[in-house]
């Protein structure tokens, strides 16, 4: 499943392609035909990401709520030539102008939403490290009372929005936190360090489209981002090398910190990767 940085990046791409335009909105597959008709040739105001949720706002307080889920794909492409390409596969939603076309396939959610409905979805989400106004205290209020493990809590979108399996495994390894410890055992200063680290790493994910968590790679990419003067939420793009994660999908390999073997276990429905030797902190 895409993590929050992918959705923020997608929102940026949609804004570049459609802001201020009145795109043709259709459902080539037909399943979202009625919904698409309600915003067809209506001014595109802005796409916004909140964790893994995407809201496309049109004029007249109309919105489309999209959640890609496990297999959804939303591609945004410049239109080359005069003709719109034939839809490929099951395109639930298509936005098109004379310059750009965006096709959504296989989403878990694609629905029209009133402002109240948008607010209700957002109200259920925890703070998103990619949003400037996000308040880590809101997440802490849930974490420090929880019997569930910190690995589970980080994947719970009502605790923190936008974190998926890769960022969870990596951030816990970076801070040497035992993923299986209950939230209530985690120290406040540990949570603050995890949050600050997510706030640091995730904008690099937006800028590069890659989850860079290896410190050496992170420093190198941050320097490129800084040189271009980009900040969180910017849609400008920076190239990055192939990520070298510390724990994610490193099962059976030696931990880069201590040399022990990286383990894996299913937590919150997904494989957790960690080093049982050096991840002992609370
Ligand atoms: Zn280790």
CSV table of C-alpha atoms and ligand atoms in Angstrom, one decimal:
chain,number,residue,atom,x,y,z
A,1,UNK,CA,0.0,0.0,0.0
A,2,UNK,CA,1.4,3.5,-0.8
A,3,UNK,CA,2.5,5.4,2.2
A,4,UNK,CA,1.6,9.1,2.9
A,5,UNK,CA,4.5,10.6,0.9
A,6,UNK,CA,3.1,9.0,-2.3
A,7,UNK,CA,-0.3,10.6,-1.8
A,8,UNK,CA,1.2,14.0,-1.0
A,9,UNK,CA,3.3,13.7,-4.2
A,10,UNK,CA,0.2,12.7,-6.2
A,11,UNK,CA,-1.7,15.7,-4.8
A,12,UNK,CA,1.2,17.9,-6.0
A,13,UNK,CA,1.1,16.3,-9.5
A,14,UNK,CA,-2.7,16.8,-9.7
A,15,UNK,CA,-2.4,20.4,-8.7
A,16,UNK,CA,0.3,21.1,-11.3
A,17,UNK,CA,-1.8,19.5,-14.0
A,18,UNK,CA,-5.3,20.8,-13.1
A,19,UNK,CA,-5.4,23.8,-10.7
A,20,UNK,CA,-7.7,26.4,-12.0
A,21,UNK,CA,-8.7,24.3,-15.0
A,22,UNK,CA,-12.2,22.9,-15.6
A,23,UNK,CA,-11.3,19.3,-16.6
A,24,UNK,CA,-13.5,16.8,-18.2
A,25,UNK,CA,-14.3,14.4,-15.5
A,26,UNK,CA,-15.5,10.9,-16.5
A,27,UNK,CA,-15.6,7.3,-15.5
A,28,UNK,CA,-14.6,5.3,-18.5
A,29,UNK,CA,-15.3,2.1,-16.7
A,30,UNK,CA,-18.7,3.5,-15.7
A,31,UNK,CA,-18.7,2.6,-12.0
A,32,UNK,CA,-18.3,6.3,-11.0
A,33,UNK,CA,-20.3,7.7,-13.8
A,34,UNK,CA,-22.8,9.6,-11.7
A,35,UNK,CA,-20.2,11.0,-9.3
A,36,UNK,CA,-18.0,12.1,-12.2
A,37,UNK,CA,-20.9,13.9,-13.8
A,38,UNK,CA,-21.4,16.1,-10.7
A,39,UNK,CA,-17.9,17.7,-11.1
A,40,UNK,CA,-17.5,17.5,-14.9
A,41,UNK,CA,-16.2,20.8,-16.2
A,42,UNK,CA,-16.2,22.3,-12.8
A,43,UNK,CA,-13.2,24.3,-11.6
A,44,UNK,CA,-10.5,22.2,-10.0
A,45,UNK,CA,-9.6,24.0,-6.8
A,46,UNK,CA,-7.0,21.8,-5.2
A,47,UNK,CA,-6.0,18.2,-4.4
A,48,UNK,CA,-5.0,17.7,-0.8
A,49,UNK,CA,-3.5,14.7,1.0
A,50,UNK,CA,-4.1,13.8,4.5
A,51,UNK,CA,-2.2,10.7,5.4
A,52,UNK,CA,-3.2,8.1,2.8
A,53,UNK,CA,-6.5,9.9,2.0
A,54,UNK,CA,-6.7,12.2,-1.1
A,55,UNK,CA,-9.4,14.9,-1.5
A,56,UNK,CA,-9.9,16.6,-4.8
A,57,UNK,CA,-11.8,19.8,-4.3
A,58,UNK,CA,-13.8,21.4,-7.0
A,59,UNK,CA,-15.7,24.7,-7.0
A,60,UNK,CA,-19.2,24.8,-5.5
A,61,UNK,CA,-17.9,22.9,-2.4
A,62,UNK,CA,-17.8,19.6,-4.3
A,63,UNK,CA,-15.1,17.1,-3.6
A,64,UNK,CA,-14.0,13.6,-4.6
A,65,UNK,CA,-12.5,11.4,-1.9
A,66,UNK,CA,-10.0,8.8,-3.0
A,67,UNK,CA,-8.1,6.1,-1.1
A,68,UNK,CA,-5.9,4.0,-3.3
A,69,UNK,CA,-5.9,1.0,-0.9
A,70,UNK,CA,-3.6,-1.9,-1.8
A,71,UNK,CA,-3.8,-2.0,-5.5
A,72,UNK,CA,-5.1,1.5,-6.6
A,73,UNK,CA,-3.0,3.6,-9.0
A,74,UNK,CA,-3.5,7.2,-10.0
A,75,UNK,CA,-1.3,8.2,-12.9
A,76,UNK,CA,-1.0,11.9,-14.0
A,77,UNK,CA,0.5,12.4,-17.4
A,78,UNK,CA,1.0,15.3,-19.9
A,79,UNK,CA,-1.1,14.9,-22.9
A,80,UNK,CA,1.0,14.4,-26.0
A,81,UNK,CA,-0.7,15.2,-29.2
A,82,UNK,CA,-4.3,16.3,-29.6
A,83,UNK,CA,-6.1,13.1,-28.8
A,84,UNK,CA,-6.9,11.7,-25.4
A,85,UNK,CA,-5.5,8.2,-25.2
A,86,UNK,CA,-8.0,5.3,-25.0
A,87,UNK,CA,-8.4,4.3,-21.3
A,88,UNK,CA,-6.3,1.2,-20.5
A,89,UNK,CA,-7.8,-1.2,-18.0
A,90,UNK,CA,-10.6,-0.4,-15.6
A,91,UNK,CA,-10.3,3.4,-15.3
A,92,UNK,CA,-12.7,4.4,-12.5
A,93,UNK,CA,-12.0,8.2,-12.8
A,94,UNK,CA,-10.4,10.2,-15.5
A,95,UNK,CA,-9.6,14.0,-15.4
A,96,UNK,CA,-8.6,15.5,-18.7
A,97,UNK,CA,-7.7,18.8,-20.2
A,98,UNK,CA,-6.1,19.6,-23.5
A,99,UNK,CA,-2.7,19.4,-21.7
A,100,UNK,CA,-3.0,16.6,-19.1
A,101,UNK,CA,-4.8,13.4,-18.3
A,102,UNK,CA,-5.1,11.6,-15.0
A,103,UNK,CA,-6.4,8.0,-14.7
A,104,UNK,CA,-7.4,6.3,-11.5
A,105,UNK,CA,-7.6,2.5,-11.4
A,106,UNK,CA,-8.5,0.0,-8.7
A,107,UNK,CA,-9.1,2.4,-5.8
A,108,UNK,CA,-10.5,1.2,-2.5
A,109,UNK,CA,-12.5,4.5,-2.3
A,110,UNK,CA,-13.6,6.8,-5.0
A,111,UNK,CA,-16.7,8.8,-3.9
A,112,UNK,CA,-18.1,12.3,-4.0
A,113,UNK,CA,-18.0,14.1,-0.7
A,114,UNK,CA,-19.6,17.1,0.8
A,115,UNK,CA,-17.5,19.4,3.0
A,116,UNK,CA,-19.0,17.7,6.1
A,117,UNK,CA,-18.1,14.3,4.8
A,118,UNK,CA,-14.5,15.4,4.1
A,119,UNK,CA,-14.3,16.8,7.6
A,120,UNK,CA,-15.6,13.6,9.1
A,121,UNK,CA,-12.9,11.5,7.3
A,122,UNK,CA,-10.2,13.9,8.5
A,123,UNK,CA,-11.6,13.9,12.1
A,124,UNK,CA,-10.9,10.2,12.3
A,125,UNK,CA,-7.2,10.5,11.3
A,126,UNK,CA,-4.2,11.1,13.5
A,127,UNK,CA,-1.7,13.8,12.8
A,128,UNK,CA,0.1,13.6,9.5
A,129,UNK,CA,3.9,14.3,9.7
A,130,UNK,CA,3.7,15.9,6.2
A,131,UNK,CA,1.2,18.5,7.3
A,132,UNK,CA,2.6,21.7,8.8
A,133,UNK,CA,-0.2,22.0,11.4
A,134,UNK,CA,0.1,18.4,12.6
A,135,UNK,CA,0.3,18.0,16.4
A,136,UNK,CA,2.3,15.1,17.7
A,137,UNK,CA,0.7,15.5,21.1
A,138,UNK,CA,-2.6,14.2,19.7
A,139,UNK,CA,-0.8,10.9,18.7
A,140,UNK,CA,1.0,10.8,22.1
A,141,UNK,CA,-2.3,11.0,24.0
A,142,UNK,CA,-3.2,7.6,22.4
A,143,UNK,CA,0.2,6.0,22.4
A,144,UNK,CA,1.0,6.5,26.0
A,145,UNK,CA,-2.1,4.8,27.2
A,146,UNK,CA,-2.1,1.9,24.7
A,147,UNK,CA,-1.6,-1.7,25.4
A,148,UNK,CA,-1.0,-2.4,21.7
A,149,UNK,CA,2.6,-2.5,20.5
A,150,UNK,CA,4.2,0.6,19.1
A,151,UNK,CA,4.6,-1.3,15.8
A,152,UNK,CA,0.8,-1.7,15.7
A,153,UNK,CA,0.1,1.9,16.8
A,154,UNK,CA,2.3,3.4,14.1
A,155,UNK,CA,0.2,1.6,11.4
A,156,UNK,CA,-3.1,2.8,12.9
A,157,UNK,CA,-4.2,5.7,10.8
A,158,UNK,CA,-6.2,7.1,13.7
A,159,UNK,CA,-3.0,7.4,15.7
A,160,UNK,CA,-0.6,8.7,13.0
A,161,UNK,CA,-1.7,9.3,9.4
A,162,UNK,CA,0.4,8.3,6.5
A,163,UNK,CA,2.8,5.8,8.0
A,164,UNK,CA,3.0,2.4,6.3
A,165,UNK,CA,5.0,-0.7,6.7
A,166,UNK,CA,8.3,0.7,5.4
A,167,UNK,CA,8.5,3.9,7.5
A,168,UNK,CA,7.3,2.0,10.6
A,169,UNK,CA,10.1,-0.6,10.4
A,170,UNK,CA,12.7,1.9,9.5
A,171,UNK,CA,11.9,4.6,12.0
A,172,UNK,CA,11.9,2.1,14.9
A,173,UNK,CA,15.2,0.7,13.8
A,174,UNK,CA,16.7,4.2,13.5
A,175,UNK,CA,15.7,4.9,17.1
A,176,UNK,CA,16.6,1.4,18.4
A,177,UNK,CA,13.0,1.0,19.7
A,178,UNK,CA,11.7,-2.5,20.4
A,179,UNK,CA,8.6,-2.6,18.0
A,180,UNK,CA,6.9,-5.1,20.3
A,181,UNK,CA,6.8,-2.9,23.4
A,182,UNK,CA,3.3,-1.6,24.3
A,183,UNK,CA,2.7,2.1,23.6
A,184,UNK,CA,2.4,2.8,27.3
A,185,UNK,CA,6.0,1.7,27.8
A,186,UNK,CA,7.4,4.1,25.2
A,187,UNK,CA,9.0,7.2,26.7
A,188,UNK,CA,7.8,10.7,25.7
A,189,UNK,CA,11.2,11.7,24.5
A,190,UNK,CA,11.4,8.6,22.3
A,191,UNK,CA,8.0,9.5,20.7
A,192,UNK,CA,9.2,13.0,20.1
A,193,UNK,CA,12.4,11.7,18.4
A,194,UNK,CA,10.3,9.4,16.2
A,195,UNK,CA,7.9,12.1,15.3
A,196,UNK,CA,10.7,14.6,14.5
A,197,UNK,CA,12.4,11.9,12.4
A,198,UNK,CA,9.2,11.3,10.4
A,199,UNK,CA,8.9,15.0,9.9
A,200,UNK,CA,12.4,15.0,8.6
A,201,UNK,CA,12.3,11.9,6.4
A,202,UNK,CA,8.8,12.1,4.8
A,203,UNK,CA,9.3,15.3,2.8
A,204,UNK,CA,12.3,13.6,1.2
A,205,UNK,CA,9.9,10.9,0.3
A,206,UNK,CA,7.6,13.4,-1.4
A,207,UNK,CA,10.5,15.1,-3.3
A,208,UNK,CA,12.0,11.8,-4.5
A,209,UNK,CA,9.1,9.4,-4.6
A,210,UNK,CA,11.4,7.0,-2.6
A,211,UNK,CA,11.5,6.1,1.0
A,212,UNK,CA,15.0,7.1,2.0
A,213,UNK,CA,15.8,6.2,5.6
A,214,UNK,CA,19.5,5.3,5.4
A,215,UNK,CA,21.2,8.2,7.1
A,216,UNK,CA,24.0,8.6,4.6
A,217,UNK,CA,21.5,8.6,1.7
A,218,UNK,CA,19.2,10.9,3.6
A,219,UNK,CA,21.9,13.5,4.2
A,220,UNK,CA,22.9,13.4,0.5
A,221,UNK,CA,19.3,13.9,-0.7
A,222,UNK,CA,18.5,16.5,1.8
A,223,UNK,CA,21.5,18.6,0.5
A,224,UNK,CA,20.0,18.4,-3.0
A,225,UNK,CA,16.5,19.3,-1.7
A,226,UNK,CA,18.0,22.3,0.2
A,227,UNK,CA,20.0,23.4,-2.8
A,228,UNK,CA,16.7,23.7,-4.7
A,229,UNK,CA,15.1,25.5,-1.9
A,230,UNK,CA,12.2,23.0,-1.5
A,231,UNK,CA,10.2,22.5,1.6
A,232,UNK,CA,7.6,20.1,2.9
A,233,UNK,CA,4.7,19.6,0.5
A,234,UNK,CA,6.5,21.0,-2.5
A,235,UNK,CA,5.9,19.1,-5.7
A,236,UNK,CA,9.3,19.7,-7.2
A,237,UNK,CA,11.2,16.6,-7.9
A,238,UNK,CA,14.6,15.4,-6.9
A,239,UNK,CA,16.3,12.2,-8.0
A,240,UNK,CA,17.4,9.7,-5.4
A,241,UNK,CA,19.5,6.5,-5.4
A,242,UNK,CA,17.9,3.1,-4.8
A,243,UNK,CA,17.0,3.1,-1.1
A,244,UNK,CA,19.1,1.0,1.3
A,245,UNK,CA,16.8,0.3,4.2
A,246,UNK,CA,18.1,-0.8,7.6
A,247,UNK,CA,15.4,-3.3,8.4
A,248,UNK,CA,12.6,-3.3,5.8
A,249,UNK,CA,12.8,-6.6,3.8
A,250,UNK,CA,16.3,-7.3,5.3
A,251,UNK,CA,15.2,-10.6,6.9
A,252,UNK,CA,18.1,-12.9,7.5
A,253,UNK,CA,20.7,-10.2,6.7
A,254,UNK,CA,23.1,-8.7,9.2
A,255,UNK,CA,21.9,-5.6,11.0
A,256,UNK,CA,24.0,-2.7,9.8
A,257,UNK,CA,24.3,-1.4,13.4
A,258,UNK,CA,25.2,-4.5,15.4
A,259,UNK,CA,25.6,-7.5,13.0
A,260,UNK,CA,22.7,-9.5,14.4
A,261,UNK,CA,20.3,-11.1,12.0
A,262,UNK,CA,17.2,-9.0,11.1
A,263,UNK,CA,14.0,-10.8,12.0
A,264,UNK,CA,10.4,-10.6,10.6
A,265,UNK,CA,7.0,-11.2,12.2
A,266,UNK,CA,3.5,-10.2,11.1
A,267,UNK,CA,2.2,-7.2,13.2
A,268,UNK,CA,-1.0,-5.4,12.3
A,269,UNK,CA,-1.4,-7.6,9.3
A,270,UNK,CA,1.9,-6.7,7.7
A,271,UNK,CA,5.5,-8.0,8.0
A,272,UNK,CA,7.5,-6.2,10.6
A,273,UNK,CA,11.2,-6.2,10.2
A,274,UNK,CA,13.5,-5.5,13.2
A,275,UNK,CA,16.7,-6.3,15.0
A,276,UNK,CA,16.0,-8.0,18.3
A,277,UNK,CA,19.5,-7.4,19.5
A,278,UNK,CA,19.9,-3.6,19.2
A,279,UNK,CA,16.3,-2.5,19.2
A,280,UNK,CA,15.6,-2.6,22.9
A,281,UNK,CA,14.8,0.9,23.8
A,282,UNK,CA,11.4,2.0,25.2
B,1,LIG,ZN1,21.0,-4.6,15.4
